[in-house]
Short mmCIF file of C-alpha atoms in Angstrom, two decimals:
data_model
loop_
_atom_site.label_atom_id
_atom_site.label_comp_id
_atom_site.label_asym_id
_atom_site.label_seq_id
_atom_site.Cartn_x
_atom_site.Cartn_y
_atom_site.Cartn_z
CA MET A 1 -1.57 -7.94 -28.42
CA PHE A 2 -2.92 -7.42 -24.90
CA ARG A 3 -0.61 -10.11 -23.51
CA ARG A 4 2.40 -8.32 -24.95
CA SER A 5 1.20 -4.99 -23.55
CA ILE A 6 0.88 -6.60 -20.09
CA CYS A 7 4.47 -7.82 -20.31
CA PHE A 8 5.62 -4.37 -21.42
CA PHE A 9 3.62 -2.77 -18.59
CA LEU A 10 5.38 -4.96 -16.03
CA VAL A 11 8.80 -4.11 -17.41
CA ILE A 12 8.08 -0.38 -17.29
CA LEU A 13 6.60 -0.67 -13.81
CA LEU A 14 9.43 -2.69 -12.31
CA LEU A 15 12.51 -1.26 -13.99
CA PRO A 16 12.70 1.96 -11.93
CA LEU A 17 12.33 -0.04 -8.72
CA SER A 18 15.13 -2.44 -9.60
CA ALA A 19 17.65 0.40 -9.49
CA LEU A 20 16.57 1.85 -6.17
CA ALA A 21 19.06 0.04 -3.99
CA GLU A 22 21.96 1.46 -5.99
CA GLU A 23 20.75 4.89 -7.06
CA ALA A 24 18.40 6.29 -4.43
CA PRO A 25 19.81 8.55 -1.72
CA SER A 26 18.81 7.83 1.86
CA GLY A 27 19.02 9.35 5.31
CA ILE A 28 16.69 11.45 7.43
CA LEU A 29 15.16 14.63 6.11
CA THR A 30 17.10 17.60 7.50
CA TYR A 31 16.02 21.19 8.09
CA ASP A 32 18.62 22.58 5.69
CA GLU A 33 17.61 20.16 2.95
CA LEU A 34 13.97 21.08 3.28
CA MET A 35 14.72 24.82 3.25
CA VAL A 36 16.86 24.51 0.12
CA PHE A 37 14.14 22.51 -1.63
CA ALA A 38 11.49 25.07 -0.63
CA ARG A 39 13.60 28.05 -1.74
CA GLU A 40 14.38 26.49 -5.12
CA LEU A 41 10.73 25.62 -5.63
CA ARG A 42 9.64 29.18 -4.88
CA GLU A 43 12.27 30.61 -7.23
CA SER A 44 11.16 28.23 -9.98
CA MET A 45 7.68 29.79 -9.87
CA ASP A 46 9.03 33.22 -10.87
CA GLY A 47 7.57 34.09 -14.24
CA MET A 48 5.05 31.25 -14.13
CA GLU A 49 1.39 32.06 -14.81
CA LEU A 50 -0.59 32.68 -11.63
CA LEU A 51 -3.97 30.94 -11.85
CA ASN A 52 -5.83 32.65 -9.01
CA SER A 53 -6.18 35.82 -6.97
CA PRO A 54 -4.14 35.19 -3.77
CA GLY A 55 -5.90 37.99 -1.88
CA GLN A 56 -9.14 36.06 -2.23
CA SER A 57 -7.54 32.69 -1.47
CA VAL A 58 -6.47 32.95 2.14
CA THR A 59 -6.31 29.62 4.01
CA GLU A 60 -5.12 28.42 7.40
CA ASN A 61 -1.80 27.68 5.68
CA GLY A 62 -1.42 31.21 4.28
CA TYR A 63 -2.31 32.96 1.05
CA ALA A 64 -2.55 30.43 -1.77
CA PHE A 65 -0.63 31.20 -4.97
CA ALA A 66 -1.84 28.60 -7.46
CA TYR A 67 0.34 27.64 -10.41
CA ASP A 68 0.07 24.74 -12.82
CA GLY A 69 0.54 21.64 -10.62
CA THR A 70 1.96 23.59 -7.66
CA THR A 71 0.47 25.83 -4.99
CA LEU A 72 2.62 28.03 -2.75
CA TYR A 73 1.33 29.29 0.61
CA LEU A 74 2.78 32.71 1.43
CA SER A 75 2.45 35.03 4.40
CA THR A 76 1.13 38.00 2.38
CA PRO A 77 -1.35 38.41 -0.50
CA GLY A 78 1.33 40.21 -2.49
CA ILE A 79 5.01 39.34 -2.91
CA SER A 80 7.56 41.60 -1.22
CA GLU A 81 10.87 41.27 0.62
CA GLU A 82 8.93 40.53 3.80
CA THR A 83 6.90 37.71 2.25
CA ARG A 84 7.61 34.32 3.78
CA LEU A 85 6.95 30.89 2.30
CA MET A 86 4.84 28.94 4.78
CA GLY A 87 4.19 25.78 2.81
CA PHE A 88 3.45 24.30 -0.59
CA VAL A 89 1.74 21.39 -2.29
CA ILE A 90 2.82 19.70 -5.53
CA THR A 91 0.21 17.67 -7.40
CA SER A 92 1.70 17.17 -10.86
CA PRO A 93 4.23 14.54 -12.00
CA GLU A 94 5.93 17.37 -13.91
CA GLY A 95 6.35 19.33 -10.68
CA ALA A 96 9.46 19.52 -8.52
CA GLY A 97 10.64 16.47 -6.60
CA ILE A 98 12.99 15.81 -3.73
CA ARG A 99 15.69 13.12 -3.86
CA GLY A 100 14.36 12.15 -7.25
CA VAL A 101 10.90 11.43 -5.86
CA HIS A 102 7.99 13.01 -7.73
CA VAL A 103 4.21 12.85 -7.79
CA GLY A 104 3.24 9.62 -9.55
CA ASP A 105 6.22 7.67 -8.24
CA SER A 106 5.70 4.47 -6.28
CA ALA A 107 5.53 4.01 -2.54
CA GLU A 108 8.57 1.74 -2.78
CA LYS A 109 10.62 4.50 -4.39
CA LEU A 110 9.58 6.96 -1.68
CA LEU A 111 10.47 4.61 1.20
CA ALA A 112 13.83 3.83 -0.40
CA ALA A 113 14.73 7.52 -0.79
CA PHE A 114 14.64 8.30 2.94
CA GLU A 115 15.84 6.65 6.12
CA ASN A 116 13.74 3.66 7.09
CA ARG A 117 14.68 1.80 10.26
CA ASN A 118 11.52 -0.28 10.09
CA PRO A 119 11.60 -1.90 6.62
CA SER A 120 8.87 -4.40 7.50
CA LEU A 121 6.65 -1.50 8.68
CA GLN A 122 6.00 -3.23 11.97
CA GLY A 123 3.29 -1.41 13.87
CA SER A 124 -0.48 -1.29 13.95
CA ARG A 125 -2.86 -1.82 11.07
CA THR A 126 -3.21 1.96 10.77
CA ALA A 127 0.34 3.26 11.23
CA ALA A 128 4.04 2.49 11.63
CA ILE A 129 7.04 4.54 12.76
CA LEU A 130 9.87 4.65 10.22
CA TYR A 131 12.42 6.42 12.41
CA LEU A 132 12.96 8.59 15.48
CA ASP A 133 16.32 10.33 15.20
CA GLY A 134 18.39 12.68 17.33
CA SER A 135 17.84 13.95 20.82
CA LEU A 136 16.99 17.20 22.53
CA PRO A 137 18.15 19.80 23.23
CA GLU A 138 19.99 19.81 19.88
CA SER A 139 17.47 18.57 17.33
CA THR A 140 15.23 15.67 16.50
CA ALA A 141 13.41 14.24 13.50
CA TRP A 142 10.89 11.51 12.95
CA SER A 143 8.92 9.76 10.24
CA ARG A 144 5.61 7.96 10.41
CA ALA A 145 3.47 6.16 7.84
CA GLU A 146 -0.30 6.01 8.10
CA ARG A 147 -1.98 3.15 6.29
CA ASP A 148 -5.10 1.15 5.72
CA GLY A 149 -3.72 -2.34 6.09
CA GLN A 150 -1.17 -2.87 3.32
CA ARG A 151 -2.15 0.38 1.60
CA LEU A 152 -0.07 3.40 2.52
CA ARG A 153 -2.09 6.61 2.82
CA THR A 154 0.50 9.13 4.02
CA VAL A 155 4.19 9.20 4.87
CA GLN A 156 5.34 12.11 7.02
CA TYR A 157 8.91 13.33 7.57
CA ALA A 158 9.12 15.86 10.41
CA VAL A 159 12.05 18.06 11.46
CA HIS A 160 12.56 19.84 14.80
CA SER A 161 15.83 21.77 14.61
CA ARG A 162 16.94 24.25 17.28
CA MET A 163 16.88 27.81 15.99
CA ALA A 164 18.90 30.85 17.03
CA ASP A 165 16.17 32.09 19.39
CA GLY A 166 16.09 28.78 21.27
CA LEU A 167 12.83 27.66 19.68
CA TYR A 168 12.54 24.69 17.34
CA SER A 169 11.39 24.30 13.76
CA ASP A 170 8.05 22.59 13.38
CA CYS A 171 8.12 21.66 9.71
CA GLY A 172 8.25 18.68 7.41
CA LEU A 173 6.99 16.91 4.31
CA LEU A 174 3.78 14.95 3.95
CA PHE A 175 3.41 12.56 1.02
CA THR A 176 -0.15 11.50 0.18
CA LEU A 177 -0.55 8.14 -1.58
CA ASP A 178 -3.22 6.05 -3.21
CA ARG A 179 -2.84 2.59 -4.77
CA ASP A 180 0.91 2.58 -4.17
CA SER A 181 1.46 5.90 -5.99
CA ILE A 182 2.22 9.40 -4.71
CA LEU A 183 -0.70 11.80 -5.25
CA ALA A 184 0.81 14.92 -3.66
CA ILE A 185 3.92 16.26 -1.94
CA ARG A 186 3.11 18.79 0.75
CA ALA A 187 5.43 20.91 2.89
CA TYR A 188 4.08 22.38 6.11
CA GLY A 189 5.31 24.69 8.85
CA LEU A 190 8.17 26.23 6.85
CA ASP A 191 7.85 29.40 8.91
CA SER A 192 6.67 27.77 12.15
CA THR A 193 8.49 27.30 15.43
CA CYS A 194 7.57 25.73 18.75
CA SER A 195 8.97 25.27 22.24
CA MET A 196 11.04 22.36 23.52
CA ASP A 197 8.06 21.26 25.62
CA ALA A 198 5.90 21.13 22.49
CA VAL A 199 8.54 19.06 20.70
CA ARG A 200 8.73 16.64 23.62
CA GLU A 201 4.97 16.33 23.68
CA THR A 202 4.98 15.50 19.97
CA LEU A 203 7.75 12.92 20.41
CA ASN A 204 5.91 11.28 23.29
CA LEU A 205 2.80 11.09 21.15
CA VAL A 206 4.65 9.64 18.15
CA SER A 207 6.79 7.17 20.10
CA GLY A 208 3.85 6.00 22.17
CA GLN A 209 1.79 4.98 19.16
CA ASP A 210 1.93 2.04 16.80
CA THR A 211 4.62 0.16 18.74
CA ALA A 212 2.62 -2.99 19.47
CA GLY A 213 3.99 -4.62 16.35
CA THR A 214 0.81 -6.54 15.68
CA TYR A 215 0.81 -5.75 11.96
CA SER A 216 3.50 -5.51 9.28
CA ALA A 217 3.92 -5.16 5.55
CA VAL A 218 3.76 -8.38 3.55
CA PRO A 219 7.14 -9.00 1.86
CA ARG A 220 7.26 -8.13 -1.83
CA SER A 221 9.86 -8.98 -4.42
CA LEU A 222 10.67 -7.78 -7.92
CA THR A 223 12.53 -10.95 -8.87
CA GLY A 224 10.10 -13.26 -7.06
CA ILE A 225 12.57 -16.12 -6.62
CA ASP A 226 13.17 -15.18 -2.99
CA LEU A 227 9.49 -15.55 -2.02
CA GLU A 228 7.84 -18.71 -0.69
CA PRO A 229 5.22 -20.50 -2.81
CA PHE A 230 1.60 -20.27 -1.74
CA GLY A 231 1.16 -22.75 1.11
CA GLU A 232 -0.54 -23.67 4.38
CA ALA A 233 0.98 -20.72 6.23
CA ASP A 234 -1.09 -18.46 3.96
CA LEU A 235 -4.39 -20.01 5.05
CA SER A 236 -4.49 -18.21 8.40
CA PHE A 237 -5.80 -14.68 7.89
CA SER A 238 -8.24 -12.20 9.40
CA GLY A 239 -8.61 -14.32 12.54
CA MET A 240 -9.59 -17.48 10.69
CA ASP A 241 -7.91 -20.69 9.60
CA PHE A 242 -9.36 -21.59 6.22
CA LEU A 243 -9.16 -25.38 6.29
CA SER A 244 -10.63 -25.66 9.78
CA LEU A 245 -13.54 -23.28 9.15
CA THR A 246 -17.02 -24.49 10.01
CA PRO A 247 -20.36 -22.69 9.72
CA THR A 248 -20.28 -22.13 13.47
CA SER A 249 -16.73 -20.77 13.64
CA LEU A 250 -17.32 -18.45 10.67
CA GLN A 251 -20.48 -17.14 12.26
CA ALA A 252 -18.56 -16.51 15.49
CA LEU A 253 -16.11 -14.33 13.55
CA LEU A 254 -18.48 -12.46 11.24
CA GLY A 255 -21.82 -12.55 13.00
CA ASN A 256 -25.01 -14.08 11.70
CA ALA A 257 -25.13 -14.94 8.00
CA VAL A 258 -27.43 -12.73 5.96
CA TYR A 259 -28.42 -15.76 3.89
CA ALA A 260 -28.08 -19.55 4.17
CA GLU A 261 -29.25 -22.36 1.91
CA TRP A 262 -28.95 -26.17 2.07
CA ILE A 263 -28.62 -27.96 -1.28
CA PRO A 264 -28.64 -31.76 -1.76
CA ASP A 265 -25.51 -33.01 -3.53
CA GLY A 266 -25.66 -36.73 -4.07
CA ASN A 267 -24.94 -38.44 -0.76
CA MET A 268 -23.86 -35.14 0.76
CA GLU A 269 -25.34 -31.69 1.28
CA LEU A 270 -23.96 -28.26 0.46
CA LEU A 271 -24.43 -25.27 2.72
CA ASN A 272 -24.12 -21.84 1.11
CA GLN A 273 -23.75 -18.96 3.53
CA ALA A 274 -23.62 -15.26 2.64
CA TYR A 275 -22.07 -12.63 4.89
CA ASP A 276 -21.43 -8.96 4.27
CA GLU A 277 -17.73 -9.68 3.86
CA CYS A 278 -17.74 -13.01 2.02
CA ASP A 279 -19.68 -16.02 0.74
CA ALA A 280 -18.84 -19.50 2.04
CA THR A 281 -19.72 -22.98 0.79
CA PHE A 282 -19.43 -26.08 2.99
CA ILE A 283 -19.96 -29.74 2.17
CA CYS A 284 -21.64 -31.76 4.90
CA ALA A 285 -22.81 -35.23 5.75
CA PRO A 286 -26.49 -36.02 4.99
CA ASN A 287 -27.48 -35.12 8.53
CA GLN A 288 -25.90 -31.66 8.10
CA THR A 289 -22.89 -32.53 10.24
CA ASP A 290 -19.16 -32.83 9.66
CA ALA A 291 -19.07 -29.60 7.65
CA ARG A 292 -15.95 -29.02 5.56
CA ILE A 293 -15.10 -25.76 3.79
CA VAL A 294 -15.21 -25.88 -0.01
CA SER A 295 -14.82 -22.24 -1.00
CA LEU A 296 -14.61 -18.71 0.34
CA THR A 297 -15.44 -15.80 -1.97
CA PHE A 298 -14.42 -12.33 -0.82
CA ARG A 299 -17.12 -9.71 -1.36
CA THR A 300 -15.58 -6.47 -0.06
CA ASP A 301 -12.18 -5.01 0.76
CA ALA A 302 -13.05 -5.10 4.46
CA LEU A 303 -11.69 -8.64 4.69
CA GLU A 304 -8.01 -9.45 4.16
CA GLY A 305 -7.20 -12.77 2.56
CA PRO A 306 -3.96 -14.71 2.12
CA ARG A 307 -0.90 -12.43 2.31
CA ALA A 308 -3.27 -9.59 3.25
CA LEU A 309 -4.79 -9.40 -0.23
CA ARG A 310 -7.90 -7.25 -0.56
CA LEU A 311 -10.27 -6.44 -3.37
CA GLY A 312 -9.05 -3.29 -5.08
CA ASP A 313 -5.35 -4.14 -4.79
CA SER A 314 -3.27 -3.43 -7.88
CA PHE A 315 -2.05 -6.27 -10.05
CA ALA A 316 1.59 -5.33 -9.42
CA SER A 317 1.18 -5.39 -5.64
CA VAL A 318 -0.45 -8.85 -5.75
CA TYR A 319 2.01 -10.26 -8.28
CA GLN A 320 4.97 -9.13 -6.15
CA ARG A 321 3.69 -10.88 -2.99
CA PHE A 322 3.97 -14.41 -4.41
CA ARG A 323 6.79 -16.43 -5.87
CA HIS A 324 7.41 -15.82 -9.57
CA GLY A 325 10.22 -15.74 -12.10
CA GLU A 326 11.13 -19.43 -12.10
CA GLN A 327 10.53 -19.77 -15.82
CA PRO A 328 11.01 -17.27 -18.67
CA TRP A 329 7.84 -16.16 -20.42
CA ASP A 330 7.66 -15.39 -24.14
CA GLY A 331 4.55 -13.22 -23.85
CA GLU A 332 2.24 -15.84 -25.33
CA GLY A 333 -0.31 -17.97 -23.48
CA ALA A 334 -0.27 -18.53 -19.74
CA GLU A 335 2.76 -17.54 -17.72
CA ILE A 336 4.09 -20.23 -15.37
CA LEU A 337 5.19 -18.30 -12.29
CA TYR A 338 6.57 -21.33 -10.44
CA GLY A 339 6.05 -25.07 -10.17
CA ASP A 340 3.78 -27.12 -12.40
CA PRO A 341 0.00 -26.46 -12.72
CA GLN A 342 -0.45 -30.24 -12.91
CA GLY A 343 1.70 -30.82 -9.84
CA THR A 344 1.41 -30.29 -6.10
CA SER A 345 2.51 -26.63 -6.00
CA PHE A 346 2.16 -23.97 -8.70
CA GLY A 347 1.56 -20.37 -9.65
CA GLN A 348 0.15 -19.30 -13.01
CA ALA A 349 -0.91 -16.05 -14.71
CA GLU A 350 -3.38 -15.91 -17.57
CA TYR A 351 -3.77 -12.72 -19.61
CA GLY A 352 -7.06 -12.26 -21.45
CA THR A 353 -7.70 -10.40 -24.67
CA ASP A 354 -10.30 -8.23 -22.90
CA ALA A 355 -7.91 -6.49 -20.47
CA THR A 356 -8.45 -9.11 -17.77
CA ILE A 357 -5.89 -11.11 -15.80
CA THR A 358 -6.22 -14.23 -13.66
CA LEU A 359 -3.63 -15.27 -11.11
CA ARG A 360 -3.92 -18.82 -9.82
CA TYR A 361 -1.89 -20.29 -6.97
CA GLY A 362 -2.30 -23.82 -5.65
CA PHE A 363 -0.81 -26.54 -3.47
CA ARG A 364 -1.82 -29.94 -2.16
CA THR A 365 -2.02 -30.41 1.59
CA ALA A 366 -0.55 -33.34 3.49
CA GLN A 367 -4.10 -34.75 3.61
CA GLY A 368 -4.33 -34.59 -0.18
CA ARG A 369 -6.67 -31.58 -0.54
CA LEU A 370 -5.92 -29.22 -3.41
CA VAL A 371 -6.18 -25.62 -2.20
CA THR A 372 -6.36 -22.95 -4.91
CA LEU A 373 -6.39 -19.17 -4.71
CA PHE A 374 -7.98 -17.40 -7.70
CA CYS A 375 -7.38 -13.67 -8.20
CA PHE A 376 -9.29 -11.97 -11.03
CA PHE A 377 -8.28 -8.53 -12.28
CA GLU A 378 -9.96 -5.95 -14.48
CA GLN A 379 -8.06 -2.86 -15.62
CA MET A 380 -5.14 -3.94 -13.42
CA TYR A 381 -7.08 -4.08 -10.14
CA LEU A 382 -8.31 -7.06 -8.13
CA THR A 383 -12.07 -7.37 -8.56
CA GLU A 384 -12.74 -10.95 -7.42
CA MET A 385 -10.92 -13.38 -5.13
CA ILE A 386 -11.87 -16.99 -4.36
CA LEU A 387 -10.14 -19.50 -2.09
CA SER A 388 -11.20 -23.08 -2.72
CA ALA A 389 -10.39 -26.61 -1.49
CA ASP A 390 -11.45 -29.81 -3.21
#
């Protein structure tokens, strides 16, 4: 039963994304669009139950008017003709959305709904610019994603439009994300303006950051056929090359091991090393030389593995980074993602009856070593990852 529920879960998860290219609108966020969205949201709160006392809920964003799943920030503690909407935050999937994007939707759906001139998210490990549009003195807009490696944390869409008084709007939307899903949609600065100099300063700050291009998003695919099988190119990660690792080179990368143990193994010896980030096992000659890596077990999410995998990643995000879809699956037994598990290159998924999943990818090197990546999931999240070589 669990195997069938996993299959159903994948269908539900992936179906909305498969239609994005055809159905989702795109383009930069404009001032008029944001104002219309804000006005309609405010009007939709008329008659809704107010859950707090705004006069006692003043914040730096304005007076908070809390409704079910939505909070409006207004300029006055009571509503009158002079009251201005300064911002809002939506935290419920049943709340309003823009361009069909709601709380609970995926990061992929969000990125597809707006202009994105940097689809590979080239930038630094902490941020990437999605677009810089327009030019002063007319107007300008920009978007920037903040991330923790492959995990998006926020996506901001900012708008600086010239107003009648010569000042510029200083507003936008900020989407907060966790585990590839939108947690909140926040609008800021709806009643704020700034000078041209302030806009230029902001643009200089945005354009001057995250342009080194040293980090990018790992390609993902819904169909999977367009992705490369797991191979030697995946064995270089986090500053290390797996097959050429030695106890000395690993120590140079991670510092001194917190634990080390030599174990006789027939005519050879095994060296087990423990670091804060991982555990490593080497096989060595009897005189403790000629060390060769046998396995690397990832202990924390501080260390990225092949294709930037980290403990805590969702099953869907891992599944979509590797080739799959070569063979149909009937929902029973192991799923062959590609190749042949008895051959030289393969991918396989095994679904347990206890809400666990194992993904296994392997290939044989030119020197004949079988390299295998094991990914173990509990409740749809990666809890253990081991890279081994025979």
